């Protein structure tokens, strides 16, 4: 009997999954990064290159993300972060912003379906950024996804939307100031109004009324996951474009020329080997920080 297309598909999937297992078990002899972040650049260029309709490049980009998520999961990378939409992207044409948001909403709903990768593998999803800037339907889809996957703990996918690092830092500083101010007011009430007077008189000598790095760090959106070990930006660009500036001080950067929908297993293997080659140096840098 002739083998049908579906059976061939399964066969191909089984062979490539076995092939990955072999590669990953060799890679796992060395240290495996715990967090990889991706700047998914080059989707429109892919669409042009392949003569696709506008928007289909981003669709292909989403499939590439799902594949990459599976590879990272199989390799044992617990945290994955992606830059899906920056605050600056709102300046693109209204048609493009709308079509991207529509796609986002559709894909978020797909991500929380019963048989989705998030449910099958136990992946918790966070949406990080200034979510107020999103339209109501996208925001509520994002919130639904966060609630629905809150009990998962095998791996964590952080999707940065309406995100820029500078916005995240300003937000964290504001929250830190509010918190510090509350603390000062409480102390003042306990001191029957004496604390603030004391602060005015000798405040310059003590620092405990000021916010520091640890305060700000705690209020970052991304504080729920460790800092990334690696940032990958596709399509040959080597700019961070306002992504994870606070968190990337000791990060390995990699910018393959492949466009995001073209990213594959080979890129992951290559960057993990590079990470392993630089591991002792990176670890030392982290210790000094
Ligand atoms: C940058 O490529 C990519 C984006 C602006 C959006 C990427 C979003 C996805 C792949 C979908 C993610 C969805 C979910 C639910 C996580 P570009 O548009 O800048 O392409 P170009 O550099 O070729 O112009
Ligand atoms: Mg781009």
XYZ file of C-alpha atoms and ligand atoms in Angstrom:
314
model
C 0.000 0.000 0.000
C 1.244 3.452 -0.857
C 2.528 5.581 2.022
C 0.458 8.742 2.317
C 1.671 12.272 2.972
C 0.654 12.233 6.618
C 2.634 9.084 7.329
C 5.652 10.553 5.562
C 5.302 13.674 7.686
C 5.317 11.579 10.863
C 8.322 9.638 9.678
C 10.215 12.846 8.932
C 9.278 14.268 12.345
C 10.458 11.094 14.114
C 13.765 11.039 12.287
C 14.497 14.715 12.912
C 13.450 14.417 16.545
C 15.875 11.477 16.958
C 18.600 13.472 15.220
C 18.034 16.396 17.623
C 18.133 14.088 20.629
C 21.570 12.872 19.537
C 22.924 16.396 19.057
C 21.437 17.685 22.311
C 22.809 14.814 24.357
C 26.285 15.665 23.072
C 25.755 19.393 23.773
C 24.505 18.599 27.284
C 27.943 17.304 28.240
C 28.856 20.986 28.572
C 26.971 23.792 30.338
C 23.595 24.613 28.773
C 22.393 28.250 28.883
C 19.373 28.722 31.089
C 17.937 31.742 29.287
C 18.048 32.696 25.594
C 16.392 35.868 24.261
C 15.539 36.473 20.593
C 15.081 39.639 18.561
C 12.918 38.205 15.779
C 14.025 40.535 12.981
C 13.644 40.151 9.218
C 10.061 38.921 8.822
C 9.035 41.495 6.190
C 12.255 40.925 4.261
C 11.458 37.206 4.280
C 8.006 37.926 2.934
C 9.506 39.968 0.054
C 12.198 37.393 -0.637
C 9.631 34.583 -0.884
C 7.031 36.704 -2.736
C 4.489 36.195 0.030
C 1.591 38.445 0.889
C 2.273 41.222 3.393
C 1.856 39.762 6.836
C 2.683 36.192 5.859
C 6.292 36.862 6.800
C 5.171 37.420 10.371
C 3.069 34.249 10.214
C 6.134 32.306 9.113
C 7.937 34.047 11.980
C 5.484 32.657 14.478
C 6.053 29.098 13.176
C 9.794 29.649 13.507
C 9.215 30.704 17.111
C 7.251 27.532 17.887
C 10.024 25.363 16.409
C 12.690 27.244 18.333
C 10.658 26.905 21.527
C 10.568 23.141 21.046
C 14.325 22.922 20.374
C 15.186 25.022 23.420
C 12.841 22.955 25.564
C 14.406 19.685 24.371
C 17.882 21.036 25.028
C 16.930 22.065 28.570
C 16.923 25.860 28.159
C 14.346 26.822 30.754
C 13.735 30.471 29.859
C 12.987 31.858 26.403
C 12.266 35.521 25.760
C 11.183 37.104 22.482
C 10.866 40.687 21.318
C 7.488 40.542 19.564
C 6.530 44.211 19.346
C 8.369 47.306 20.518
C 6.754 50.575 21.571
C 8.469 52.107 18.518
C 6.667 49.596 16.263
C 3.425 51.530 16.962
C 4.876 54.127 14.553
C 4.571 51.736 11.593
C 1.650 52.272 9.200
C -1.772 51.806 10.859
C -2.552 48.901 8.476
C 0.616 47.081 9.456
C 0.119 47.673 13.183
C -3.437 46.418 12.907
C -2.523 43.308 10.973
C 0.290 42.504 13.415
C -2.053 42.943 16.366
C -4.652 40.704 14.724
C -2.034 38.040 14.159
C -0.845 38.412 17.738
C -4.358 37.934 19.098
C -4.976 34.894 16.895
C -1.665 33.302 17.874
C -2.064 34.015 21.576
C -5.421 32.219 21.490
C -3.773 29.362 19.623
C -1.047 29.189 22.286
C -3.536 28.430 25.069
C -5.630 25.825 23.258
C -5.765 22.435 24.944
C -3.420 20.733 22.465
C -1.015 23.699 22.179
C 2.711 23.448 22.779
C 2.318 25.484 25.988
C -0.052 22.896 27.448
C 1.705 19.824 26.125
C 5.109 20.884 27.410
C 4.009 22.798 30.517
C 5.246 26.239 29.457
C 4.306 29.296 31.470
C 3.733 32.411 29.359
C 4.337 35.980 30.449
C 3.600 39.091 28.406
C 6.014 41.807 29.431
C 5.840 45.478 28.583
C 3.545 48.465 28.862
C 0.421 46.361 28.265
C -1.839 49.413 28.669
C -0.714 50.458 25.184
C -2.272 47.357 23.614
C -5.815 47.355 22.247
C -8.371 45.818 24.625
C -8.801 42.497 22.743
C -5.053 41.846 22.505
C -4.520 42.827 26.124
C -7.265 40.536 27.332
C -5.943 37.657 25.193
C -2.519 38.222 26.776
C -4.013 38.291 30.256
C -5.989 35.103 29.580
C -2.828 33.355 28.439
C -0.931 34.431 31.554
C -3.708 33.215 33.864
C -4.216 29.945 31.967
C -0.540 28.998 32.057
C 0.243 30.307 35.545
C 0.367 26.763 36.927
C 2.981 25.579 34.401
C 6.585 25.400 35.507
C 8.586 23.245 33.078
C 9.714 26.273 31.047
C 8.927 29.973 30.730
C 8.219 31.965 27.568
C 8.322 35.746 28.036
C 6.820 37.676 25.145
C 7.868 41.334 25.160
C 5.066 43.408 23.611
C 4.633 47.172 23.750
C 8.096 46.895 25.265
C 11.225 48.994 25.257
C 14.010 48.780 27.782
C 13.964 52.481 28.530
C 10.240 52.287 29.280
C 10.859 49.277 31.542
C 13.636 51.090 33.411
C 11.596 54.272 33.918
C 8.659 52.189 35.111
C 10.894 50.316 37.580
C 12.396 53.564 38.904
C 8.915 55.037 39.398
C 7.736 51.933 41.257
C 10.873 51.959 43.403
C 10.328 55.619 44.329
C 6.703 54.965 45.244
C 7.687 52.017 47.388
C 10.453 53.980 49.097
C 8.151 56.899 49.708
C 5.555 54.575 51.321
C 8.262 53.110 53.528
C 9.403 56.602 54.601
C 5.832 57.684 55.360
C 5.272 54.548 57.460
C 8.489 55.146 59.393
C 7.505 58.743 59.921
C 4.100 57.735 61.291
C 5.813 55.314 63.715
C 8.134 58.108 64.778
C 5.275 60.533 65.348
C 6.480 62.759 62.508
C 10.107 62.760 63.638
C 11.599 60.672 60.853
C 11.041 63.175 58.062
C 12.412 65.998 60.179
C 15.483 63.883 60.987
C 15.849 63.135 57.277
C 15.795 66.801 56.442
C 18.461 67.523 59.068
C 20.922 64.680 58.427
C 19.488 62.948 55.373
C 22.631 63.606 53.408
C 24.642 61.290 55.690
C 22.402 58.236 55.393
C 21.408 56.420 52.228
C 18.484 54.344 53.377
C 16.001 56.909 52.067
C 17.424 56.526 48.547
C 16.652 53.834 46.000
C 19.496 51.613 44.777
C 20.195 49.030 42.082
C 18.470 46.228 44.014
C 15.263 48.290 44.370
C 15.137 49.074 40.657
C 16.079 45.512 39.714
C 13.199 44.091 41.715
C 10.680 46.256 39.848
C 11.748 45.363 36.313
C 9.068 43.581 34.277
C 11.676 40.925 33.583
C 12.466 40.391 37.282
C 10.409 37.172 37.174
C 13.140 35.417 35.163
C 16.970 35.362 35.456
C 19.027 37.601 33.140
C 19.574 36.110 29.670
C 22.801 34.251 28.889
C 22.460 34.814 25.143
C 20.685 37.337 22.905
C 20.181 36.305 19.277
C 19.194 38.915 16.710
C 18.485 37.566 13.251
C 18.887 39.157 9.810
C 22.458 40.270 10.366
C 21.641 43.393 12.380
C 23.809 43.896 15.424
C 21.802 46.479 17.349
C 19.919 45.834 20.597
C 17.134 48.284 19.606
C 16.108 49.017 23.183
C 15.752 45.359 24.193
C 16.824 44.087 27.650
C 19.455 46.823 28.116
C 19.380 46.468 31.921
C 19.604 42.667 31.784
C 22.245 42.189 29.072
C 25.399 43.457 30.789
C 27.097 40.030 30.670
C 25.270 38.503 27.773
C 26.673 36.728 24.729
C 25.416 38.341 21.495
C 24.898 36.518 18.229
C 23.599 37.947 14.955
C 23.263 35.330 12.229
C 22.472 36.612 8.724
C 19.407 34.339 8.463
C 16.079 36.162 8.529
C 13.920 35.210 11.529
C 11.642 32.737 9.678
C 14.804 31.032 8.405
C 16.292 30.428 11.848
C 16.893 26.768 12.552
C 18.537 24.132 14.676
C 21.995 24.901 13.256
C 21.903 28.445 14.642
C 20.987 27.211 18.103
C 23.715 24.573 18.087
C 26.310 27.082 16.895
C 25.520 29.680 19.555
C 25.417 27.098 22.351
C 28.885 25.884 21.293
C 30.066 29.505 21.372
C 28.495 29.916 24.828
C 30.323 26.816 26.029
C 33.627 28.078 24.634
C 33.175 31.369 26.512
C 31.557 29.842 29.581
C 34.320 30.332 32.124
C 34.883 33.916 31.028
C 31.151 34.738 31.144
C 30.790 33.092 34.545
C 33.708 35.114 35.916
C 32.129 38.340 34.571
C 28.822 37.444 36.244
C 30.557 36.833 39.571
C 32.225 40.243 39.441
C 28.898 41.938 38.742
C 10.330 42.251 13.326
O 10.417 41.952 11.911
C 9.247 41.459 13.959
C 8.068 41.972 14.430
C 7.779 43.425 14.414
C 7.005 41.094 14.971
C 7.355 39.649 15.181
C 6.175 38.924 15.692
C 5.933 37.614 15.477
C 6.886 36.735 14.741
C 4.662 36.995 16.030
C 4.765 36.798 17.510
C 3.488 36.410 18.094
C 3.323 35.921 19.357
C 1.979 35.608 19.849
C 4.464 35.686 20.243
P 10.242 43.167 10.904
O 8.767 43.410 10.741
O 11.033 44.319 11.459
O 10.853 42.650 9.547
P 11.967 43.464 8.674
O 13.127 43.691 9.585
O 12.293 42.525 7.557
O 11.324 44.727 8.201
Mg 13.085 44.952 11.342
